[in-house]
Amino acid sequence: MIDCMYNCGFYNEKLGILICRPKDELTAEKMNDIAICRECLQKSGLPQVNRFHDLTAITSINLKFEDVHRISRAEATIRKGSRDVVACYLVSNNLLYGTVRMYEALIETSGVHVYVSYNLSELAEKLGVDEKELVEN
């Protein structure tokens, strides 16, 4: 069972992916939890699961380059020797898009294949699932 400290993530056993829908301000602490999923994936014993992050309910960002760099390095250390995973990020604005692209550039050699898009169906295709399965119930 996954216990998300922000009450926004759950593991969809049928799809075999983590679905995360954080809200409000994106802080370094929240970004760390979203990227590394320490409270969700690591404690549940599922660190190698593909992930879908719907960031469309994020209202502001309080995050610096140093924060994203630190988070990327921490995830790279945790993932050493692990199989590759897909991490898809649905965004609603240019600031979120750029923030996720920065994370993508910093994590690209660590086995995390990051995809960021404004288009849900594009991300569903990357995860190999029907987009209806990613829509909040």
Tab-separated table of N, CA and C in Angstrom:
chain	number	residue	atom	x	y	z
A	1	MET	N	0.844	-1.190	0.000
A	1	MET	CA	0.000	0.000	0.000
A	1	MET	C	0.882	1.244	0.000
A	2	ILE	N	0.534	2.207	-0.790
A	2	ILE	CA	1.281	3.453	-0.869
A	2	ILE	C	0.644	4.478	0.060
A	3	ASP	N	1.488	5.139	0.838
A	3	ASP	CA	1.044	6.177	1.753
A	3	ASP	C	1.685	7.486	1.324
A	4	CYS	N	0.973	8.283	0.544
A	4	CYS	CA	1.500	9.536	0.026
A	4	CYS	C	1.306	10.647	1.050
A	5	MET	N	2.415	11.263	1.446
A	5	MET	CA	2.327	12.304	2.466
A	5	MET	C	1.554	13.538	1.999
A	6	TYR	N	1.388	13.705	0.708
A	6	TYR	CA	0.636	14.843	0.183
A	6	TYR	C	-0.770	14.442	-0.244
A	7	ASN	N	-1.122	13.201	-0.023
A	7	ASN	CA	-2.457	12.709	-0.358
A	7	ASN	C	-2.781	12.895	-1.837
A	8	CYS	N	-1.778	12.710	-2.688
A	8	CYS	CA	-2.020	12.945	-4.114
A	8	CYS	C	-1.571	11.779	-4.991
A	9	GLY	N	-0.973	10.756	-4.419
A	9	GLY	CA	-0.466	9.665	-5.239
A	9	GLY	C	-1.040	8.326	-4.846
A	10	PHE	N	-1.151	7.448	-5.834
A	10	PHE	CA	-1.564	6.074	-5.562
A	10	PHE	C	-0.999	5.163	-6.645
A	11	TYR	N	-0.811	3.920	-6.290
A	11	TYR	CA	-0.318	2.934	-7.241
A	11	TYR	C	-1.512	2.239	-7.857
A	12	ASN	N	-1.626	2.320	-9.179
A	12	ASN	CA	-2.695	1.639	-9.892
A	12	ASN	C	-2.177	0.260	-10.273
A	13	GLU	N	-2.584	-0.723	-9.512
A	13	GLU	CA	-2.078	-2.087	-9.693
A	13	GLU	C	-2.432	-2.648	-11.066
A	14	LYS	N	-3.618	-2.337	-11.552
A	14	LYS	CA	-4.064	-2.832	-12.860
A	14	LYS	C	-3.134	-2.331	-13.976
A	15	LEU	N	-2.770	-1.050	-13.906
A	15	LEU	CA	-1.901	-0.459	-14.924
A	15	LEU	C	-0.427	-0.669	-14.623
A	16	GLY	N	-0.121	-0.896	-13.357
A	16	GLY	CA	1.268	-1.057	-12.955
A	16	GLY	C	2.037	0.246	-12.945
A	17	ILE	N	1.338	1.362	-12.692
A	17	ILE	CA	2.004	2.663	-12.641
A	17	ILE	C	1.549	3.453	-11.420
A	18	LEU	N	2.401	4.375	-11.009
A	18	LEU	CA	2.038	5.322	-9.964
A	18	LEU	C	1.358	6.499	-10.635
A	19	ILE	N	0.238	6.921	-10.088
A	19	ILE	CA	-0.456	8.103	-10.577
A	19	ILE	C	-0.417	9.135	-9.458
A	20	CYS	N	0.067	10.317	-9.802
A	20	CYS	CA	0.275	11.364	-8.807
A	20	CYS	C	-0.361	12.662	-9.301
A	21	ARG	N	-1.178	13.289	-8.450
A	21	ARG	CA	-1.852	14.538	-8.804
A	21	ARG	C	-1.644	15.594	-7.713
A	22	PRO	N	-0.437	16.146	-7.628
A	22	PRO	CA	-0.204	17.166	-6.600
A	22	PRO	C	-0.973	18.451	-6.897
A	23	LYS	N	-1.222	19.220	-5.850
A	23	LYS	CA	-1.973	20.472	-5.983
A	23	LYS	C	-1.232	21.606	-5.306
A	24	ASP	N	-1.663	22.801	-5.613
A	24	ASP	CA	-1.195	24.028	-4.978
A	24	ASP	C	0.248	24.364	-5.353
A	25	GLU	N	1.049	24.796	-4.404
A	25	GLU	CA	2.404	25.266	-4.678
A	25	GLU	C	3.383	24.104	-4.841
A	26	LEU	N	4.242	24.200	-5.848
A	26	LEU	CA	5.293	23.202	-6.054
A	26	LEU	C	6.558	23.710	-5.362
A	27	THR	N	6.860	23.118	-4.234
A	27	THR	CA	8.042	23.477	-3.449
A	27	THR	C	9.134	22.441	-3.680
A	28	ALA	N	10.331	22.707	-3.169
A	28	ALA	CA	11.431	21.743	-3.278
A	28	ALA	C	11.048	20.438	-2.594
A	29	GLU	N	10.422	20.519	-1.436
A	29	GLU	CA	10.019	19.318	-0.695
A	29	GLU	C	9.003	18.500	-1.490
A	30	LYS	N	8.021	19.184	-2.067
A	30	LYS	CA	7.005	18.480	-2.847
A	30	LYS	C	7.603	17.909	-4.136
A	31	MET	N	8.492	18.665	-4.796
A	31	MET	CA	9.147	18.180	-6.016
A	31	MET	C	9.992	16.949	-5.699
A	32	ASN	N	10.663	16.970	-4.574
A	32	ASN	CA	11.453	15.817	-4.155
A	32	ASN	C	10.556	14.597	-3.984
A	33	ASP	N	9.421	14.790	-3.346
A	33	ASP	CA	8.509	13.671	-3.139
A	33	ASP	C	7.919	13.190	-4.456
A	34	ILE	N	7.618	14.106	-5.362
A	34	ILE	CA	7.066	13.727	-6.664
A	34	ILE	C	8.111	12.968	-7.482
A	35	ALA	N	9.316	13.493	-7.563
A	35	ALA	CA	10.361	12.892	-8.392
A	35	ALA	C	10.854	11.575	-7.827
A	36	ILE	N	11.187	11.575	-6.560
A	36	ILE	CA	11.768	10.373	-5.958
A	36	ILE	C	10.695	9.460	-5.383
A	37	CYS	N	9.553	10.020	-5.105
A	37	CYS	CA	8.432	9.250	-4.558
A	37	CYS	C	8.847	8.481	-3.302
A	38	ARG	N	9.634	9.124	-2.478
A	38	ARG	CA	10.153	8.428	-1.303
A	38	ARG	C	9.057	7.931	-0.394
A	39	GLU	N	8.011	8.687	-0.251
A	39	GLU	CA	6.933	8.264	0.628
A	39	GLU	C	6.031	7.245	-0.048
A	40	CYS	N	5.973	7.304	-1.352
A	40	CYS	CA	5.049	6.434	-2.079
A	40	CYS	C	5.709	5.138	-2.532
A	41	LEU	N	6.666	5.261	-3.433
A	41	LEU	CA	7.244	4.074	-4.052
A	41	LEU	C	8.265	3.366	-3.183
A	42	GLN	N	9.130	4.106	-2.545
A	42	GLN	CA	10.201	3.455	-1.794
A	42	GLN	C	9.682	2.711	-0.575
A	43	LYS	N	8.794	3.325	0.168
A	43	LYS	CA	8.261	2.652	1.356
A	43	LYS	C	7.373	1.464	0.989
A	44	SER	N	6.783	1.497	-0.195
A	44	SER	CA	5.918	0.392	-0.606
A	44	SER	C	6.720	-0.731	-1.265
A	45	GLY	N	8.016	-0.487	-1.506
A	45	GLY	CA	8.844	-1.507	-2.148
A	45	GLY	C	8.678	-1.558	-3.651
A	46	LEU	N	8.207	-0.484	-4.258
A	46	LEU	CA	7.967	-0.437	-5.701
A	46	LEU	C	8.773	0.676	-6.373
A	47	PRO	N	10.089	0.743	-6.179
A	47	PRO	CA	10.860	1.879	-6.703
A	47	PRO	C	11.052	1.887	-8.210
A	48	GLN	N	10.693	0.826	-8.896
A	48	GLN	CA	10.961	0.743	-10.330
A	48	GLN	C	9.689	0.754	-11.157
A	49	VAL	N	8.731	1.536	-10.711
A	49	VAL	CA	7.436	1.605	-11.364
A	49	VAL	C	7.383	2.853	-12.238
A	50	ASN	N	6.781	2.712	-13.400
A	50	ASN	CA	6.560	3.876	-14.252
A	50	ASN	C	5.592	4.821	-13.555
A	51	ARG	N	5.680	6.123	-13.921
A	51	ARG	CA	4.937	7.132	-13.178
A	51	ARG	C	4.227	8.103	-14.104
A	52	PHE	N	3.043	8.514	-13.679
A	52	PHE	CA	2.296	9.567	-14.364
A	52	PHE	C	2.012	10.658	-13.343
A	53	HIS	N	2.469	11.873	-13.642
A	53	HIS	CA	2.277	13.005	-12.748
A	53	HIS	C	1.431	14.059	-13.453
A	54	ASP	N	0.248	14.302	-12.922
A	54	ASP	CA	-0.638	15.329	-13.458
A	54	ASP	C	-0.386	16.605	-12.645
A	55	LEU	N	0.347	17.545	-13.236
A	55	LEU	CA	0.711	18.775	-12.539
A	55	LEU	C	-0.221	19.938	-12.877
A	56	THR	N	-1.365	19.652	-13.467
A	56	THR	CA	-2.252	20.721	-13.905
A	56	THR	C	-2.906	21.473	-12.748
A	57	ALA	N	-2.886	20.933	-11.540
A	57	ALA	CA	-3.461	21.630	-10.380
A	57	ALA	C	-2.393	22.377	-9.569
A	58	ILE	N	-1.168	22.424	-10.070
A	58	ILE	CA	-0.121	23.213	-9.414
A	58	ILE	C	-0.396	24.687	-9.730
A	59	THR	N	-0.475	25.508	-8.692
A	59	THR	CA	-0.846	26.912	-8.873
A	59	THR	C	0.344	27.868	-8.852
A	60	SER	N	1.467	27.441	-8.259
A	60	SER	CA	2.659	28.288	-8.215
A	60	SER	C	3.888	27.409	-7.985
A	61	ILE	N	5.061	27.992	-8.249
A	61	ILE	CA	6.308	27.251	-8.084
A	61	ILE	C	7.245	28.042	-7.179
A	62	ASN	N	7.740	27.372	-6.148
A	62	ASN	CA	8.731	27.946	-5.243
A	62	ASN	C	9.908	26.976	-5.227
A	63	LEU	N	10.698	27.028	-6.284
A	63	LEU	CA	11.719	26.033	-6.551
A	63	LEU	C	12.863	26.704	-7.293
A	64	LYS	N	14.091	26.417	-6.906
A	64	LYS	CA	15.264	26.989	-7.561
A	64	LYS	C	15.998	25.901	-8.341
A	65	PHE	N	16.886	26.331	-9.237
A	65	PHE	CA	17.700	25.385	-9.992
A	65	PHE	C	18.445	24.455	-9.041
A	66	GLU	N	19.006	24.992	-7.970
A	66	GLU	CA	19.757	24.176	-7.005
A	66	GLU	C	18.898	23.066	-6.420
A	67	ASP	N	17.624	23.356	-6.192
A	67	ASP	CA	16.700	22.345	-5.666
A	67	ASP	C	16.515	21.202	-6.667
A	68	VAL	N	16.273	21.568	-7.928
A	68	VAL	CA	16.067	20.556	-8.965
A	68	VAL	C	17.357	19.744	-9.153
A	69	HIS	N	18.494	20.396	-9.124
A	69	HIS	CA	19.778	19.711	-9.264
A	69	HIS	C	19.990	18.724	-8.114
A	70	ARG	N	19.729	19.139	-6.891
A	70	ARG	CA	19.884	18.270	-5.717
A	70	ARG	C	18.948	17.057	-5.795
A	71	ILE	N	17.718	17.304	-6.192
A	71	ILE	CA	16.731	16.223	-6.309
A	71	ILE	C	17.173	15.221	-7.378
A	72	SER	N	17.663	15.721	-8.498
A	72	SER	CA	18.125	14.851	-9.587
A	72	SER	C	19.303	13.990	-9.138
A	73	ARG	N	20.237	14.593	-8.437
A	73	ARG	CA	21.402	13.837	-7.940
A	73	ARG	C	20.976	12.779	-6.928
A	74	ALA	N	20.051	13.123	-6.058
A	74	ALA	CA	19.568	12.161	-5.060
A	74	ALA	C	18.883	10.977	-5.740
A	75	GLU	N	18.063	11.263	-6.733
A	75	GLU	CA	17.386	10.173	-7.447
A	75	GLU	C	18.393	9.317	-8.198
A	76	ALA	N	19.379	9.931	-8.813
A	76	ALA	CA	20.406	9.169	-9.533
A	76	ALA	C	21.124	8.215	-8.591
A	77	THR	N	21.414	8.649	-7.388
A	77	THR	CA	22.078	7.802	-6.395
A	77	THR	C	21.184	6.639	-5.990
A	78	ILE	N	19.928	6.918	-5.734
A	78	ILE	CA	18.966	5.878	-5.332
A	78	ILE	C	18.780	4.855	-6.442
A	79	ARG	N	18.765	5.306	-7.699
A	79	ARG	CA	18.448	4.437	-8.832
A	79	ARG	C	19.623	3.627	-9.351
A	80	LYS	N	20.817	3.844	-8.867
A	80	LYS	CA	21.991	3.114	-9.383
A	80	LYS	C	21.713	1.618	-9.455
A	81	GLY	N	21.917	1.049	-10.638
A	81	GLY	CA	21.729	-0.381	-10.825
A	81	GLY	C	20.284	-0.814	-11.028
A	82	SER	N	19.345	0.117	-11.015
A	82	SER	CA	17.930	-0.210	-11.206
A	82	SER	C	17.573	-0.184	-12.679
A	83	ARG	N	16.486	-0.854	-13.009
A	83	ARG	CA	16.020	-0.820	-14.397
A	83	ARG	C	15.433	0.544	-14.715
A	84	ASP	N	15.394	0.883	-15.995
A	84	ASP	CA	14.872	2.174	-16.440
A	84	ASP	C	13.373	2.288	-16.155
A	85	VAL	N	12.927	3.512	-15.941
A	85	VAL	CA	11.510	3.792	-15.748
A	85	VAL	C	11.110	4.967	-16.619
A	86	VAL	N	9.808	5.060	-16.874
A	86	VAL	CA	9.226	6.172	-17.621
A	86	VAL	C	8.497	7.058	-16.612
A	87	ALA	N	8.773	8.344	-16.681
A	87	ALA	CA	8.100	9.323	-15.823
A	87	ALA	C	7.474	10.387	-16.715
A	88	CYS	N	6.140	10.414	-16.759
A	88	CYS	CA	5.409	11.342	-17.614
A	88	CYS	C	4.790	12.453	-16.780
A	89	TYR	N	4.911	13.682	-17.281
A	89	TYR	CA	4.421	14.861	-16.573
A	89	TYR	C	3.461	15.643	-17.455
A	90	LEU	N	2.217	15.728	-17.040
A	90	LEU	CA	1.213	16.536	-17.726
A	90	LEU	C	1.232	17.928	-17.094
A	91	VAL	N	1.461	18.950	-17.908
A	91	VAL	CA	1.568	20.315	-17.393
A	91	VAL	C	0.559	21.230	-18.073
A	92	SER	N	0.349	22.389	-17.442
A	92	SER	CA	-0.643	23.322	-17.970
A	92	SER	C	-0.068	24.691	-18.314
A	93	ASN	N	1.237	24.904	-18.068
A	93	ASN	CA	1.815	26.210	-18.383
A	93	ASN	C	3.309	26.096	-18.678
A	94	ASN	N	3.859	27.161	-19.239
A	94	ASN	CA	5.259	27.174	-19.662
A	94	ASN	C	6.240	27.044	-18.501
A	95	LEU	N	5.912	27.610	-17.355
A	95	LEU	CA	6.813	27.536	-16.203
A	95	LEU	C	6.969	26.093	-15.720
A	96	LEU	N	5.868	25.383	-15.616
A	96	LEU	CA	5.944	23.963	-15.238
A	96	LEU	C	6.668	23.162	-16.312
A	97	TYR	N	6.368	23.458	-17.568
A	97	TYR	CA	7.023	22.759	-18.670
A	97	TYR	C	8.538	22.926	-18.567
A	98	GLY	N	8.987	24.143	-18.381
A	98	GLY	CA	10.421	24.416	-18.279
A	98	GLY	C	11.060	23.769	-17.059
A	99	THR	N	10.353	23.759	-15.952
A	99	THR	CA	10.873	23.140	-14.726
A	99	THR	C	11.070	21.638	-14.919
A	100	VAL	N	10.089	20.992	-15.530
A	100	VAL	CA	10.214	19.547	-15.764
A	100	VAL	C	11.299	19.266	-16.799
A	101	ARG	N	11.429	20.117	-17.812
A	101	ARG	CA	12.497	19.929	-18.801
A	101	ARG	C	13.880	20.063	-18.155
A	102	MET	N	14.004	20.965	-17.192
A	102	MET	CA	15.260	21.110	-16.455
A	102	MET	C	15.558	19.817	-15.698
A	103	TYR	N	14.553	19.281	-15.030
A	103	TYR	CA	14.701	18.003	-14.321
A	103	TYR	C	15.090	16.901	-15.314
A	104	GLU	N	14.436	16.881	-16.466
A	104	GLU	CA	14.725	15.879	-17.500
A	104	GLU	C	16.190	15.935	-17.921
A	105	ALA	N	16.702	17.129	-18.152
A	105	ALA	CA	18.092	17.283	-18.581
A	105	ALA	C	19.069	16.813	-17.503
A	106	LEU	N	18.722	17.041	-16.262
A	106	LEU	CA	19.615	16.678	-15.159
A	106	LEU	C	19.564	15.188	-14.810
A	107	ILE	N	18.485	14.506	-15.130
A	107	ILE	CA	18.306	13.102	-14.725
A	107	ILE	C	18.486	12.130	-15.896
A	108	GLU	N	18.686	12.635	-17.111
A	108	GLU	CA	18.637	11.808	-18.321
A	108	GLU	C	19.595	10.618	-18.341
A	109	THR	N	20.698	10.667	-17.650
A	109	THR	CA	21.638	9.538	-17.678
A	109	THR	C	21.427	8.562	-16.526
A	110	SER	N	20.350	8.722	-15.787
A	110	SER	CA	20.117	7.902	-14.594
A	110	SER	C	19.036	6.843	-14.759
A	111	GLY	N	18.595	6.618	-15.986
A	111	GLY	CA	17.597	5.572	-16.210
A	111	GLY	C	16.164	6.023	-16.010
A	112	VAL	N	15.946	7.333	-15.917
A	112	VAL	CA	14.590	7.875	-15.837
A	112	VAL	C	14.311	8.573	-17.154
A	113	HIS	N	13.382	8.044	-17.913
A	113	HIS	CA	13.011	8.628	-19.201
A	113	HIS	C	11.829	9.556	-18.965
A	114	VAL	N	12.122	10.842	-18.952
A	114	VAL	CA	11.130	11.860	-18.626
A	114	VAL	C	10.464	12.361	-19.898
A	115	TYR	N	9.143	12.455	-19.830
A	115	TYR	CA	8.358	13.022	-20.919
A	115	TYR	C	7.450	14.081	-20.306
A	116	VAL	N	7.440	15.262	-20.891
A	116	VAL	CA	6.586	16.347	-20.417
A	116	VAL	C	5.746	16.834	-21.586
A	117	SER	N	4.471	17.071	-21.321
A	117	SER	CA	3.584	17.475	-22.399
A	117	SER	C	2.354	18.180	-21.838
A	118	TYR	N	1.697	18.942	-22.716
A	118	TYR	CA	0.397	19.522	-22.414
A	118	TYR	C	-0.713	18.558	-22.849
A	119	ASN	N	-0.327	17.457	-23.492
A	119	ASN	CA	-1.254	16.542	-24.143
A	119	ASN	C	-1.306	15.195	-23.421
A	120	LEU	N	-2.445	14.888	-22.834
A	120	LEU	CA	-2.619	13.650	-22.078
A	120	LEU	C	-2.447	12.409	-22.947
A	121	SER	N	-3.002	12.410	-24.147
A	121	SER	CA	-2.908	11.210	-24.990
A	121	SER	C	-1.479	10.898	-25.392
A	122	GLU	N	-0.668	11.919	-25.580
A	122	GLU	CA	0.743	11.724	-25.907
A	122	GLU	C	1.461	10.987	-24.751
A	123	LEU	N	1.166	11.385	-23.530
A	123	LEU	CA	1.795	10.754	-22.368
A	123	LEU	C	1.252	9.342	-22.137
A	124	ALA	N	-0.033	9.156	-22.362
A	124	ALA	CA	-0.627	7.826	-22.219
A	124	ALA	C	0.049	6.846	-23.181
A	125	GLU	N	0.337	7.314	-24.380
A	125	GLU	CA	1.028	6.479	-25.364
A	125	GLU	C	2.417	6.083	-24.862
A	126	LYS	N	3.140	7.021	-24.268
A	126	LYS	CA	4.476	6.729	-23.727
A	126	LYS	C	4.411	5.673	-22.626
A	127	LEU	N	3.320	5.683	-21.855
A	127	LEU	CA	3.146	4.718	-20.768
A	127	LEU	C	2.501	3.415	-21.237
A	128	GLY	N	1.996	3.414	-22.462
A	128	GLY	CA	1.356	2.219	-23.003
A	128	GLY	C	-0.002	1.924	-22.378
A	129	VAL	N	-0.741	2.993	-22.030
A	129	VAL	CA	-2.068	2.820	-21.431
A	129	VAL	C	-3.078	3.690	-22.167
A	130	ASP	N	-4.341	3.399	-21.978
A	130	ASP	CA	-5.418	4.211	-22.538
A	130	ASP	C	-5.502	5.496	-21.718
A	131	GLU	N	-5.628	6.643	-22.382
A	131	GLU	CA	-5.654	7.904	-21.651
A	131	GLU	C	-6.819	7.983	-20.660
A	132	LYS	N	-7.910	7.295	-20.936
A	132	LYS	CA	-9.051	7.282	-20.012
A	132	LYS	C	-8.654	6.706	-18.658
A	133	GLU	N	-7.674	5.819	-18.669
A	133	GLU	CA	-7.203	5.213	-17.421
A	133	GLU	C	-6.447	6.214	-16.541
A	134	LEU	N	-5.962	7.296	-17.132
A	134	LEU	CA	-5.178	8.286	-16.392
A	134	LEU	C	-6.026	9.434	-15.856
A	135	VAL	N	-7.264	9.526	-16.328
A	135	VAL	CA	-8.151	10.602	-15.912
A	135	VAL	C	-8.666	10.313	-14.509
A	136	GLU	N	-8.682	11.355	-13.690
A	136	GLU	CA	-9.135	11.212	-12.304
A	136	GLU	C	-10.581	10.710	-12.257
A	137	ASN	N	-10.818	9.753	-11.380
A	137	ASN	CA	-12.179	9.189	-11.223
A	137	ASN	C	-13.034	10.075	-10.361
